[in-house]
PDB file of N, CA and C in Angstrom:
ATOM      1  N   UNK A   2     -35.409  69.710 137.000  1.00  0.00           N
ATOM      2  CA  UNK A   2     -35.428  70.041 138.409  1.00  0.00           C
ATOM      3  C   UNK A   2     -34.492  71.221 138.655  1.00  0.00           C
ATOM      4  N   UNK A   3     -34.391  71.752 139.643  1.00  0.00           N
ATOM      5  CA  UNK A   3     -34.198  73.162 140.124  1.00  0.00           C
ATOM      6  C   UNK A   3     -32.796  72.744 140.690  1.00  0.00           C
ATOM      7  N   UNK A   4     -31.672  73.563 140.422  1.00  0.00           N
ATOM      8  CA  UNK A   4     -30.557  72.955 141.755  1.00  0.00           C
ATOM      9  C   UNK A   4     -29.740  73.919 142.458  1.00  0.00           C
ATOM     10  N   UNK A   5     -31.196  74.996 142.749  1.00  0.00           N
ATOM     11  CA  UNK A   5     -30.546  75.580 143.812  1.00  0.00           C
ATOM     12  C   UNK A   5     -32.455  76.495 144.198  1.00  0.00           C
ATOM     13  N   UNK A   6     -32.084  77.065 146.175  1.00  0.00           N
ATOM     14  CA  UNK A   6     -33.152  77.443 146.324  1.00  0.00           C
ATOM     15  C   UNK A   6     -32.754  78.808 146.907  1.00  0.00           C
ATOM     16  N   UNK A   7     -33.517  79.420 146.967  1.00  0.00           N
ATOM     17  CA  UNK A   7     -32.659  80.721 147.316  1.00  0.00           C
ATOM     18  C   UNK A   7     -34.018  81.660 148.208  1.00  0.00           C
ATOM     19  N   UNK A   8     -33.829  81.941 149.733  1.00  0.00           N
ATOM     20  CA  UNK A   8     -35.022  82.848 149.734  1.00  0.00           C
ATOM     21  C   UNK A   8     -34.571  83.924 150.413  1.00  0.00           C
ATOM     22  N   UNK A   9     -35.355  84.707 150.433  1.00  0.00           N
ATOM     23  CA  UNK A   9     -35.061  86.267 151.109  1.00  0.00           C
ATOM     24  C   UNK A   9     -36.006  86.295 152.293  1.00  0.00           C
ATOM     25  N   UNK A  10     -35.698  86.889 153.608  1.00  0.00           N
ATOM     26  CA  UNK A  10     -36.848  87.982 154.493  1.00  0.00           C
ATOM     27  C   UNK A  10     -36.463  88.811 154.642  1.00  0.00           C
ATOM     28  N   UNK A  11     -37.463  89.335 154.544  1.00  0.00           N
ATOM     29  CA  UNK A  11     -37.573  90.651 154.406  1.00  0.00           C
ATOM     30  C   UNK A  11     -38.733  91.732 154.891  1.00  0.00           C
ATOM     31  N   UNK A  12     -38.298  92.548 155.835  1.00  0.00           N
ATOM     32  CA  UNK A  12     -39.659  93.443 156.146  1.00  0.00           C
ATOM     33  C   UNK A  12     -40.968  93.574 154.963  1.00  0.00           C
ATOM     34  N   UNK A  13     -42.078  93.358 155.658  1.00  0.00           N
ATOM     35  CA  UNK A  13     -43.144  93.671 155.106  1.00  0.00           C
ATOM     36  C   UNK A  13     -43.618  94.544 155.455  1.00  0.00           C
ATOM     37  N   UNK A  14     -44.726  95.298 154.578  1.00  0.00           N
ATOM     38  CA  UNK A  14     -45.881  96.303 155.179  1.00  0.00           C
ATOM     39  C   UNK A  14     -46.416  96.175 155.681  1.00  0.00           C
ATOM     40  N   UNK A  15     -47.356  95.041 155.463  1.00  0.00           N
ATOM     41  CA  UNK A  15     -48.893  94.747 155.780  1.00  0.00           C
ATOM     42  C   UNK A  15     -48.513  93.589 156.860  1.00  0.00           C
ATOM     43  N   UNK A  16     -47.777  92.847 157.389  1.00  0.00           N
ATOM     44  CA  UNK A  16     -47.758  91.654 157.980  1.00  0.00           C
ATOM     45  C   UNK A  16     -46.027  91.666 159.091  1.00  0.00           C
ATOM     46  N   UNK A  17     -45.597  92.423 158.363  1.00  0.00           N
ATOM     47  CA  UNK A  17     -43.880  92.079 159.758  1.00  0.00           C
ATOM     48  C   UNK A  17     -42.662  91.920 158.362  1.00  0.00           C
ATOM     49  N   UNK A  18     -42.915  90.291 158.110  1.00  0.00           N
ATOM     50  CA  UNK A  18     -41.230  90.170 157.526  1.00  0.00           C
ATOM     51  C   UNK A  18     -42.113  88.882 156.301  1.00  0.00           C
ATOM     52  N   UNK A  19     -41.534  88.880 155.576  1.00  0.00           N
ATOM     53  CA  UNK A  19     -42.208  88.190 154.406  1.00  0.00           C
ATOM     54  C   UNK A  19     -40.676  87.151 153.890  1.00  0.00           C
ATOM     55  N   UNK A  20     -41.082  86.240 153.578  1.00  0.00           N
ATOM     56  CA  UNK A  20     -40.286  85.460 153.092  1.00  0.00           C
ATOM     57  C   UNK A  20     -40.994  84.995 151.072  1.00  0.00           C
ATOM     58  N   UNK A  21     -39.600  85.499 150.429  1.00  0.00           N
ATOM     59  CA  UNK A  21     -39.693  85.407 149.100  1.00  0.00           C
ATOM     60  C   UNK A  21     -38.877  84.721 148.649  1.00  0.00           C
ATOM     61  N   UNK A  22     -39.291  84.717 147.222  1.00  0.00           N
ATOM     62  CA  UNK A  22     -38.506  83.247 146.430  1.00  0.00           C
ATOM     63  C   UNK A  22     -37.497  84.204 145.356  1.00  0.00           C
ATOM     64  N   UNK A  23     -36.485  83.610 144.867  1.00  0.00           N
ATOM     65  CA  UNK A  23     -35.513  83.927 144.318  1.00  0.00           C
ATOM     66  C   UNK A  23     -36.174  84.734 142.620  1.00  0.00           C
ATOM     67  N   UNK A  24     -37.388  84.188 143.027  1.00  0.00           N
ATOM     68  CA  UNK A  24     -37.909  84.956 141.711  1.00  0.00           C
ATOM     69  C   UNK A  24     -39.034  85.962 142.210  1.00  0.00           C
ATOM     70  N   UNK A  25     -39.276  86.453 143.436  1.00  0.00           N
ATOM     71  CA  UNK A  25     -39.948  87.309 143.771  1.00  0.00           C
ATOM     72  C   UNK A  25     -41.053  86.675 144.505  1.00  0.00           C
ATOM     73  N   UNK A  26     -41.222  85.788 144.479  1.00  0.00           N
ATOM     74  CA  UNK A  26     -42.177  85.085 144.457  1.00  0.00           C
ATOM     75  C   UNK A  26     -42.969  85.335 146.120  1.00  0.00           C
ATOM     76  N   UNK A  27     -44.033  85.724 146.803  1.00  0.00           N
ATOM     77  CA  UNK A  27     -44.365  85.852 147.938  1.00  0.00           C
ATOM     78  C   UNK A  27     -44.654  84.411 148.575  1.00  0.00           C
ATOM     79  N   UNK A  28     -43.873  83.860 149.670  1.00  0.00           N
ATOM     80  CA  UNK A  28     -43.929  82.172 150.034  1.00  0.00           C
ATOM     81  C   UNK A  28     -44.904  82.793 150.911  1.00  0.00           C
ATOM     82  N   UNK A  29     -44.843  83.501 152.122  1.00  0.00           N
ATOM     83  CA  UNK A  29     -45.356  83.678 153.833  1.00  0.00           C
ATOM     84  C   UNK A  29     -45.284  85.130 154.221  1.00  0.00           C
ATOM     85  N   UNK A  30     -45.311  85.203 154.986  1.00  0.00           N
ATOM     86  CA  UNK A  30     -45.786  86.689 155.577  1.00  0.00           C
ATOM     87  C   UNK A  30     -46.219  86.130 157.510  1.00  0.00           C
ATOM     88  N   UNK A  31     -44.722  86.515 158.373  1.00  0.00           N
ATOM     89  CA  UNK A  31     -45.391  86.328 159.561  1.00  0.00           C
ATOM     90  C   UNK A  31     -45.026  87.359 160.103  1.00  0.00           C
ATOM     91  N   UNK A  32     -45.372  87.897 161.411  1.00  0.00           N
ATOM     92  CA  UNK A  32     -45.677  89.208 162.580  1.00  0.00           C
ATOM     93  C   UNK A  32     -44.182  89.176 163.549  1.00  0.00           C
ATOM     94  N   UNK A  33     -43.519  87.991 163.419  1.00  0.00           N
ATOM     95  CA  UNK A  33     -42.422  87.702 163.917  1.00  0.00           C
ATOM     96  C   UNK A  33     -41.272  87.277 163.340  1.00  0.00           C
ATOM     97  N   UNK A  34     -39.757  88.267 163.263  1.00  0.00           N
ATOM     98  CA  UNK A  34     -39.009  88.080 162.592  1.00  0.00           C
ATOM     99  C   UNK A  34     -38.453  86.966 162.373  1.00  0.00           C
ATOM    100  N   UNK A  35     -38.179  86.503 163.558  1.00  0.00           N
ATOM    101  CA  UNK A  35     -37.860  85.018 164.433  1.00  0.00           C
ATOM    102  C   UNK A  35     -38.367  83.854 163.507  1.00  0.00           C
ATOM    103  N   UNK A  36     -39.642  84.164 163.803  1.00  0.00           N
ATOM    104  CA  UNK A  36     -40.736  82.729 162.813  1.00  0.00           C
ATOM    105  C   UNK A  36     -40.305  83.339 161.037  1.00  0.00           C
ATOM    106  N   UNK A  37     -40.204  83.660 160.716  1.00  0.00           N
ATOM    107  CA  UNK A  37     -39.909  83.905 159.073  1.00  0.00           C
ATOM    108  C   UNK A  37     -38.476  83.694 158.880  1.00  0.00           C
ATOM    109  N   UNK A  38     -37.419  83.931 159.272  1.00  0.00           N
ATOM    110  CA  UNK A  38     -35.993  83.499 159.270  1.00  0.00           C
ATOM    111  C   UNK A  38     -36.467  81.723 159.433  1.00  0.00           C
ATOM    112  N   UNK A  39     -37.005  80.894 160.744  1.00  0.00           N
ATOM    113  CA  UNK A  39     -37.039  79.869 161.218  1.00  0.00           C
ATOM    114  C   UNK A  39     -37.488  79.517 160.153  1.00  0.00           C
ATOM    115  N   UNK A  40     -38.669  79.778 159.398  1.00  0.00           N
ATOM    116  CA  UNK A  40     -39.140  78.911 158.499  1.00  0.00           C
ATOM    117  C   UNK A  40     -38.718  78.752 157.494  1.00  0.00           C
ATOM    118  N   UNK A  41     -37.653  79.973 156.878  1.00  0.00           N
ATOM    119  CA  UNK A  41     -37.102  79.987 155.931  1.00  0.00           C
ATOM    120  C   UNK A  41     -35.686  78.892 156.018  1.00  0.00           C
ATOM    121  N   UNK A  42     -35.125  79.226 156.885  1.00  0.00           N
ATOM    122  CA  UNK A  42     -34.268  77.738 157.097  1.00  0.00           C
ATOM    123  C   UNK A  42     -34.560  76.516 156.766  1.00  0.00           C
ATOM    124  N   UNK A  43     -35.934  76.377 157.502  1.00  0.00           N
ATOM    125  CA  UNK A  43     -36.540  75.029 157.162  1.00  0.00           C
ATOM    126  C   UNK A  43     -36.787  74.585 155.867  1.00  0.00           C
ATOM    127  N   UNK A  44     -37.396  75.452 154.896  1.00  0.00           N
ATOM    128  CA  UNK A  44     -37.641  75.518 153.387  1.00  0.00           C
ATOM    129  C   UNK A  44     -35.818  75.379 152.780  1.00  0.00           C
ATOM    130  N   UNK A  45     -34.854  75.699 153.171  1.00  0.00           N
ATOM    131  CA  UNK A  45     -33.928  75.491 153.084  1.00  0.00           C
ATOM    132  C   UNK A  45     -33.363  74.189 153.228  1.00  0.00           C
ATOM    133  N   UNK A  46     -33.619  73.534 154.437  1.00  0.00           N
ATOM    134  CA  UNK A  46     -32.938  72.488 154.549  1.00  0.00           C
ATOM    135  C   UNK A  46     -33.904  71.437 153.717  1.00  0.00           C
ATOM    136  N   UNK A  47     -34.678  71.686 153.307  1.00  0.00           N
ATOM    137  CA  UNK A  47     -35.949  70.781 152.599  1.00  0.00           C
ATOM    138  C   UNK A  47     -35.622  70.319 151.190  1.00  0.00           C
ATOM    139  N   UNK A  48     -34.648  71.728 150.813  1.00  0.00           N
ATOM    140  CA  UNK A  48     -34.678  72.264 149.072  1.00  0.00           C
ATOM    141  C   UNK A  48     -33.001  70.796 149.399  1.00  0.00           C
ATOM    142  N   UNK A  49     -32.149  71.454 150.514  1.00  0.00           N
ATOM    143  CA  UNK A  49     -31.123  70.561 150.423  1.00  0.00           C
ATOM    144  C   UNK A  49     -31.240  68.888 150.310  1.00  0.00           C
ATOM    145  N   UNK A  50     -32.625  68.557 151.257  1.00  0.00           N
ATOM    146  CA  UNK A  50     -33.018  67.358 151.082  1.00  0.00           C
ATOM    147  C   UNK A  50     -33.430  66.622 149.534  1.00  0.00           C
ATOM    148  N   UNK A  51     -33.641  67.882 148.965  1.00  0.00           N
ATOM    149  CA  UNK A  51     -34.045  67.620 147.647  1.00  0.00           C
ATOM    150  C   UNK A  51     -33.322  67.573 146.345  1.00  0.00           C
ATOM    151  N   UNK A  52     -31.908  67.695 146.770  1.00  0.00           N
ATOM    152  CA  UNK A  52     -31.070  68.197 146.336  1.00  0.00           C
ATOM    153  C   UNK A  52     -30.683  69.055 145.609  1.00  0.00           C
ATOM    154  N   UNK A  53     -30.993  69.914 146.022  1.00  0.00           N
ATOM    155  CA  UNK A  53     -30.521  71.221 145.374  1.00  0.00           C
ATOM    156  C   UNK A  53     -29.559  72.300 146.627  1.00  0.00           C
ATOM    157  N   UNK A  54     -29.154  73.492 145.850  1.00  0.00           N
ATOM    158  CA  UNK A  54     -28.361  74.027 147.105  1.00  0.00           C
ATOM    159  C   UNK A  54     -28.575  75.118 147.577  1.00  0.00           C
ATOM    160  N   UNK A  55     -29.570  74.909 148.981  1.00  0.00           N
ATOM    161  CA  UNK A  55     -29.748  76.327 149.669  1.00  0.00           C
ATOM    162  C   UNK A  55     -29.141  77.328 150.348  1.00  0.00           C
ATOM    163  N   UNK A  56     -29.248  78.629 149.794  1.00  0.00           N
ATOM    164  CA  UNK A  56     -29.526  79.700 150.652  1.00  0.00           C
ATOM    165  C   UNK A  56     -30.306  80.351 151.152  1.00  0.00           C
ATOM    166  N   UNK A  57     -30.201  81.191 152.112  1.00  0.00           N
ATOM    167  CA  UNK A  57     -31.368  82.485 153.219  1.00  0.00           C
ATOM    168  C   UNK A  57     -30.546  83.744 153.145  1.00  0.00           C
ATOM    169  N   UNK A  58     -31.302  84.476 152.974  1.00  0.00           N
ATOM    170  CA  UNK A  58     -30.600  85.560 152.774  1.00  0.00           C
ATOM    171  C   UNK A  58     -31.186  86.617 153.683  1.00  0.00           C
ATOM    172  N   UNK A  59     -31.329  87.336 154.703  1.00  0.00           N
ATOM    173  CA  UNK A  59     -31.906  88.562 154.914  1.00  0.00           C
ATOM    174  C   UNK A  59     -31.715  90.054 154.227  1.00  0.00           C
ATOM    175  N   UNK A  60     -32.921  90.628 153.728  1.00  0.00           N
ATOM    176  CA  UNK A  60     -33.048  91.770 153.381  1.00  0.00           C
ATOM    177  C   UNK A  60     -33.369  92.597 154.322  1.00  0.00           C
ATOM    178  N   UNK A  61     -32.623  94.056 154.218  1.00  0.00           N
ATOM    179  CA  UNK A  61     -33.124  94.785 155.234  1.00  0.00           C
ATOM    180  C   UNK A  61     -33.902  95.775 154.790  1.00  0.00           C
ATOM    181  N   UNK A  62     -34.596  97.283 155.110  1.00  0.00           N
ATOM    182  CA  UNK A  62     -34.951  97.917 154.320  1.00  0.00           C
ATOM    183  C   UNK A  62     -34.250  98.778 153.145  1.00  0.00           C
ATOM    184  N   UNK A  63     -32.897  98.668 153.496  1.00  0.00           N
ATOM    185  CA  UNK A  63     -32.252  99.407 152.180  1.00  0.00           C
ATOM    186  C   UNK A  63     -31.987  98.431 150.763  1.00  0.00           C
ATOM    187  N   UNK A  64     -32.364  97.268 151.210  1.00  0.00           N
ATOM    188  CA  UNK A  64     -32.316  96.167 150.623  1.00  0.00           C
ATOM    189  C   UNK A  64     -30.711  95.305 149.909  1.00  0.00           C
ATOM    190  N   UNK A  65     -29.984  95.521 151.355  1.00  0.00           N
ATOM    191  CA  UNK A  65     -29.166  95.298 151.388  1.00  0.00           C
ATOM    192  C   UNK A  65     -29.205  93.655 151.907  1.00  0.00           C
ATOM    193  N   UNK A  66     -28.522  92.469 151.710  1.00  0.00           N
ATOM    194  CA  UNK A  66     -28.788  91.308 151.474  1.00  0.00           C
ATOM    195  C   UNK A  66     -27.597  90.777 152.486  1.00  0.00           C
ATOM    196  N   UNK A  67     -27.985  90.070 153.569  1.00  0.00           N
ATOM    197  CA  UNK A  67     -26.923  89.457 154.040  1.00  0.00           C
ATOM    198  C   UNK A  67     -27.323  87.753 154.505  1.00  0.00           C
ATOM    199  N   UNK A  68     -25.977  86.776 153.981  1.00  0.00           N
ATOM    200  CA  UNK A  68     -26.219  85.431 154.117  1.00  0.00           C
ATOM    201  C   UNK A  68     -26.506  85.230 155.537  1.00  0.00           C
ATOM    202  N   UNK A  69     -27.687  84.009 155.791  1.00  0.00           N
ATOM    203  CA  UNK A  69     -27.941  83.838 157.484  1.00  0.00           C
ATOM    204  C   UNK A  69     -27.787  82.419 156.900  1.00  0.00           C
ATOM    205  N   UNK A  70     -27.926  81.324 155.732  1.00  0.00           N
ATOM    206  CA  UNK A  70     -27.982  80.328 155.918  1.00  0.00           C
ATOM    207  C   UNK A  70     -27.546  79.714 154.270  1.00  0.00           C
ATOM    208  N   UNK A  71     -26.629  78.662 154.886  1.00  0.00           N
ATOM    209  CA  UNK A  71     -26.463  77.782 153.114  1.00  0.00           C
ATOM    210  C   UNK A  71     -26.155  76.744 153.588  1.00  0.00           C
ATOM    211  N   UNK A  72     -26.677  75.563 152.700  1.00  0.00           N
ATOM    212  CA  UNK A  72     -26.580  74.464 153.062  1.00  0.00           C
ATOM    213  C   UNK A  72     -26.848  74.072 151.118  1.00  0.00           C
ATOM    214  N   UNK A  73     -25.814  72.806 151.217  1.00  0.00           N
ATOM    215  CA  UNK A  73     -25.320  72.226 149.935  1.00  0.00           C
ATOM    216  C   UNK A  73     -26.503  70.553 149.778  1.00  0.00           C
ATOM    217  N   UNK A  74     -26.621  70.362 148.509  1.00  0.00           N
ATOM    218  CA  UNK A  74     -27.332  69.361 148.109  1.00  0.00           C
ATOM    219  C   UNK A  74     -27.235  68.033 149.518  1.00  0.00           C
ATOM    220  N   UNK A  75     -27.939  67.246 149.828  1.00  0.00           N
ATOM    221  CA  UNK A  75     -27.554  66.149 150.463  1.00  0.00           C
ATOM    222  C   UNK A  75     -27.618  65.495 149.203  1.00  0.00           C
ATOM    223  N   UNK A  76     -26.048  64.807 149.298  1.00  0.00           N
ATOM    224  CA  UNK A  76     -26.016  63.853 148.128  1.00  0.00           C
ATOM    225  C   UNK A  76     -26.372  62.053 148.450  1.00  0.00           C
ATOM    226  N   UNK A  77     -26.842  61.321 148.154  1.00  0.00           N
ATOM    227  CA  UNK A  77     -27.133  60.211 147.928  1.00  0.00           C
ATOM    228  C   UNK A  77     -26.505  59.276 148.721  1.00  0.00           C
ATOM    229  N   UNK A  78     -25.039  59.434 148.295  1.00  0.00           N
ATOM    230  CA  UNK A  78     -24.230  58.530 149.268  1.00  0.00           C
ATOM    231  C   UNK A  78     -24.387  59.436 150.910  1.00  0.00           C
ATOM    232  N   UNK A  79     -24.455  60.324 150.696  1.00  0.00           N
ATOM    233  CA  UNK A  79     -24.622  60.627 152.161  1.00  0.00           C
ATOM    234  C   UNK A  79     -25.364  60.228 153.338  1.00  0.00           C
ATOM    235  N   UNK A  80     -26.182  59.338 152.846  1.00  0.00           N
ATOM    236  CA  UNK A  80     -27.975  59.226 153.052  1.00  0.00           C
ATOM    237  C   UNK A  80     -27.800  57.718 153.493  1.00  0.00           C
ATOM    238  N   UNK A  81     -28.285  57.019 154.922  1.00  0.00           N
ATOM    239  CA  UNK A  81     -27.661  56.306 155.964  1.00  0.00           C
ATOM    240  C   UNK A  81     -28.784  54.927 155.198  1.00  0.00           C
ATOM    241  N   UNK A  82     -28.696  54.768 154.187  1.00  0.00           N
ATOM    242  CA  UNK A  82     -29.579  53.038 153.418  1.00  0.00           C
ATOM    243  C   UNK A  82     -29.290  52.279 154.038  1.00  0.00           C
ATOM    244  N   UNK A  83     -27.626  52.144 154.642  1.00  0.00           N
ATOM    245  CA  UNK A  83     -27.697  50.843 155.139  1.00  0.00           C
ATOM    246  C   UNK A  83     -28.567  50.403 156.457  1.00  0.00           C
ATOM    247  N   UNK A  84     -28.759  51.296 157.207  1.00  0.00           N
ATOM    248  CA  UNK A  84     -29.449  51.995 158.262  1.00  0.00           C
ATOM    249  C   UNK A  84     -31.039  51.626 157.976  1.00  0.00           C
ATOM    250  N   UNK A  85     -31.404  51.825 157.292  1.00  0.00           N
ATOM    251  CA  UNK A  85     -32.911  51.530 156.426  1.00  0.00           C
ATOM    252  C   UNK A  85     -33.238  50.367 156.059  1.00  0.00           C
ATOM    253  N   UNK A  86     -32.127  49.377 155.855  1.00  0.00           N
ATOM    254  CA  UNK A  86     -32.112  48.322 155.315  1.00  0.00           C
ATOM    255  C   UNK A  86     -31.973  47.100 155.822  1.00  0.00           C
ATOM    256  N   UNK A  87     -30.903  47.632 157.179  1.00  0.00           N
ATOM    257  CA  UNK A  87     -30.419  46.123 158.095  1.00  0.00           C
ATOM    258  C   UNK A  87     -31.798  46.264 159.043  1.00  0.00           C
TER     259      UNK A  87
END
């Protein structure tokens, strides 16, 4: 398993702002900067649910990289069982 997630947005050509994977990887492509940051968070807090440890990063066009989001593994004990259970 993976234990860490890492994505970028970043202006696109063809579509606005594209959200990519730490390996290049093309996830989305939306028309609104707003919605591609938002979703990328979300894929973030998902990767944390999964435990691994996310970041978001925005790229700009010089492709200069700045952190918008990190969030660390949710670990196990963190996670409300008893809550689930009583």
């Amino acid at each position: 398993m993976f234990d860490s997630a890492v994505y970028y947005v970043q202006p696109n050509e063809d579509r606005g702002f594209a959200i990519m994977s730490q390996t290049g990887s093309l996830i989305g492509a939306f028309s609104s900067h707003d919605v591609a940051l938002s979703m990328a968070k979300h894929l973030g807090n998902s990767a944390a649910e999964l435990g691994m440890a996310a970041r978001v990063f925005e790229r700009s066009d010089d492709a200069h990289e700045t952190l918008v989001f990190e969030r660390w593994p949710i670990r196990l004990a963190d996670l409300p069982w008893d809550a689930v259970t009583d």
